[in-house]
Amino acid sequence: MTLGQAVFLGVVQGVAEFLPISSSGHLAIAQHYLRGFEQPGVLFDVLLHLGTMLAVVIYFRSELAALIVSPLRRTDEQRKNFRLLGLLLLASIPTGIIGLTFKETFEGLFDNIPLVASMLLVTGTLLFICERFRNGRRDESRLTAVDAILVGIAQGLSIMPGISRSGSTIATLLLRGVEGETAARFSFLLALPAVGGATLLSIRDLQQVATGTLPAYLAGATAAFIVGLFSIHLLMGVIRRRRLAAFGIYCWAVGLLVLLLNL
């Protein structure tokens, strides 16, 4: 893997992780068509996700700080934050179970480009449906345990390449009657423990990385971090303007194009 390839893939990750178009699907397709691309295991992909998750930490630093200190205080606001923290932890349980159970199975699908393209079609359909039928008014104070479990399952299933993590989790909450910005914030915060766990599981791949390629890995993660910050800001605006269906059409177009190229 060259430095240029790493930065390019980092930009792809930074854009596709937060915009609901499946970063895993775009990475799988991009890596398939990059000549001479190789990586040990999925460590590079995990580092790219780590870069975008650092963007989440920076963008939502105030919310994260409030969640961290919420168990130590007893104001009404901190009680709300503590409840939100509990829902995030609850949602992480089904995600963890699905991820640990099917990790190797889903990782083996990254080379199945027709399947990845088909899952992009599924993502596009989900986005179109949720935008068509969304009518949410519930904010964070009205999120429930059922919301958390369902969105945790959606995040766990999004380990399949081509299924957008942000798209599936946000769509799940929108269809449950949660308003857009709340759905997006919960989706982004929920990704942190999942990506942290995936990073720990992939640490063993470090020993397979040649020392000379480490700068490329770090450059890719840095690119994902920088572009990710802009992508979060963009998606929050898109959510407010109710334009998710446009991303659904994009997923359909890319999925159909890749399927045609692989006939």
Tab-separated table of N, CA and C in Angstrom, residues 30 53-54 80 91 116 119 154 169 179 213 231 241 251:
chain	number	residue	atom	x	y	z
A	30	ALA	N	-13.312	0.373	-3.304
A	30	ALA	CA	-12.100	1.119	-3.654
A	30	ALA	C	-10.867	0.230	-3.582
A	53	MET	N	-13.632	8.187	14.360
A	53	MET	CA	-14.203	8.248	15.700
A	53	MET	C	-13.546	9.330	16.553
A	54	LEU	N	-12.286	9.625	16.286
A	54	LEU	CA	-11.657	10.763	16.961
A	54	LEU	C	-12.345	12.065	16.539
A	80	LYS	N	-30.463	13.278	33.250
A	80	LYS	CA	-30.806	13.010	31.854
A	80	LYS	C	-29.598	12.431	31.113
A	91	ALA	N	-27.486	-0.284	24.210
A	91	ALA	CA	-27.448	-0.485	22.766
A	91	ALA	C	-26.172	-1.179	22.321
A	116	VAL	N	-21.414	-6.759	-1.893
A	116	VAL	CA	-21.260	-5.411	-1.357
A	116	VAL	C	-22.157	-4.439	-2.116
A	119	MET	N	-25.744	-4.854	-1.140
A	119	MET	CA	-26.036	-4.266	0.166
A	119	MET	C	-26.142	-2.740	0.087
A	154	ALA	N	-29.255	-2.898	14.775
A	154	ALA	CA	-28.971	-2.311	13.460
A	154	ALA	C	-27.484	-2.035	13.295
A	169	THR	N	-28.540	2.984	11.607
A	169	THR	CA	-28.885	3.376	12.973
A	169	THR	C	-29.770	4.620	12.998
A	179	GLU	N	-36.673	12.402	16.535
A	179	GLU	CA	-36.370	13.501	15.626
A	179	GLU	C	-34.927	13.400	15.116
A	213	THR	N	5.603	0.723	6.305
A	213	THR	CA	4.235	1.082	5.899
A	213	THR	C	3.457	1.814	6.995
A	231	SER	N	-17.547	16.051	7.477
A	231	SER	CA	-18.686	15.202	7.107
A	231	SER	C	-19.756	15.206	8.187
A	241	ARG	N	-32.486	19.366	7.059
A	241	ARG	CA	-33.196	19.725	5.823
A	241	ARG	C	-33.946	18.544	5.208
A	251	CYS	N	-26.648	5.680	-3.355
A	251	CYS	CA	-26.311	4.276	-3.069
A	251	CYS	C	-26.842	3.350	-4.156
